[in-house]
């Protein structure tokens, strides 16, 4: 059938109009779709491929569910004095209340907080540097492996980081504002988030607060009494949830309900500083912030920044003091350093956008060092996916194509970025192009690997076991007893199976209908071998059914 000429003409007109509109507005349309794609990588998650990490995620999820089901969210819903403020579980509990028990519910607070952290950090960078540095700092922060991991992790770490960033942002807004009412409001909000951060992360809030003290005191004590009053009033109001939590803890457990919180802080903060911990910090820094950490190290050693920091006490003193405090703690873990990553990204962006060589060979040595580093990494990645194809098949759940594509994307970005390293005509612009060329594919690849459960999904077998048709029909209508279960698996099962009961005595398990255990050998040695029959096995654990009950 022949298409009428008028329809063809109308189609051509529409096509011309759309094309002209796109060409005229491409500076708006292209960034819009880029931002949309950037955001989508945060939220397009296949939750059927996700499982919680034990112990931390399982513990936070289980405690948050207890909080959600309690009548008073200020009172700790535990049978013994607790070492954290109950605010640690509020966001996850609220998410469970709204969306039910699922990986989406327990991880959503971190996903949203991480996204808001990026926006807040970008606004802080705008106030302390310039638009080019702010954009680089945003991409730097969003692409760090440690940041990507905890952006999809059920914990209060990212809400805590958001509070610290809001303290800084509101304080900076108070310094920039010329209207008194705006300054009062911003100082109040800054103080409010200082004390709110304690409710969310307990004693850990003291570390960034001490680090921020020189910056805050320097600017605050130059102001009139009214400004100080609004700031302190914000701190007092923000402490109200903490005071209520401590009050109800005291009512329930006595003085131990309060001292347990500070005893835990003392245990974590004081004691012998581990030499091994000090050795691991640089390794973790370079690995968990790659490539930002190592590029900043090269720039710091071989170049100097031409950008004069607007607030040096904030840009340099705050992260340095905080880092020293963390290093002096008897115990520290990688997620303790999360609140420092926005500062690291801003410092890196400052160096990257404007620097001058310290030595005549600085540019060459940086190029060769980065070239060698990328060559080694490319070789290791290619060798790993070829040599360990069985593990790739296992962790990709039988669909290794996505792993091969994303790893190839990273390697290809390394190879194509080499062209920027040895062009000496425009060294600054080339190093920025080099940065974007490797950082954007890394952000895309790592995000998708986490989103599809290839990374950050260590207990998928446990979840698949619980989703099995035979098993789910049993656990949905029966109490499951846990005997001699691995501690990490026990933490997960306590969350996934709210009605499960932990059994410590071997002699009494014959009374129970269904038992999950990892100690099947003990059952076989005794008379229970004839009583229990296996229903399903996962890893080294068995779901057993009592045929005599």
PDB file of N, CA, C and O in Angstrom, residues 69 161 172 516:
ATOM      1  N   UNK A  69       8.776  -2.270  65.284  1.00  0.00           N
ATOM      2  CA  UNK A  69       7.634  -2.945  65.900  1.00  0.00           C
ATOM      3  C   UNK A  69       7.372  -2.501  67.332  1.00  0.00           C
ATOM      4  O   UNK A  69       6.380  -2.909  67.937  1.00  0.00           O
ATOM      5  N   UNK A 161      26.966  10.794  57.457  1.00  0.00           N
ATOM      6  CA  UNK A 161      27.771  11.651  56.590  1.00  0.00           C
ATOM      7  C   UNK A 161      26.942  12.822  56.083  1.00  0.00           C
ATOM      8  O   UNK A 161      27.432  13.959  56.012  1.00  0.00           O
ATOM      9  N   UNK A 172      28.435  27.451  56.142  1.00  0.00           N
ATOM     10  CA  UNK A 172      28.959  28.257  55.032  1.00  0.00           C
ATOM     11  C   UNK A 172      27.898  29.235  54.525  1.00  0.00           C
ATOM     12  O   UNK A 172      28.214  30.382  54.187  1.00  0.00           O
ATOM     13  N   UNK A 516      17.381 -25.844  61.745  1.00  0.00           N
ATOM     14  CA  UNK A 516      18.485 -25.532  60.822  1.00  0.00           C
ATOM     15  C   UNK A 516      19.770 -25.632  61.610  1.00  0.00           C
ATOM     16  O   UNK A 516      19.904 -25.046  62.689  1.00  0.00           O
TER      17      UNK A 516
END
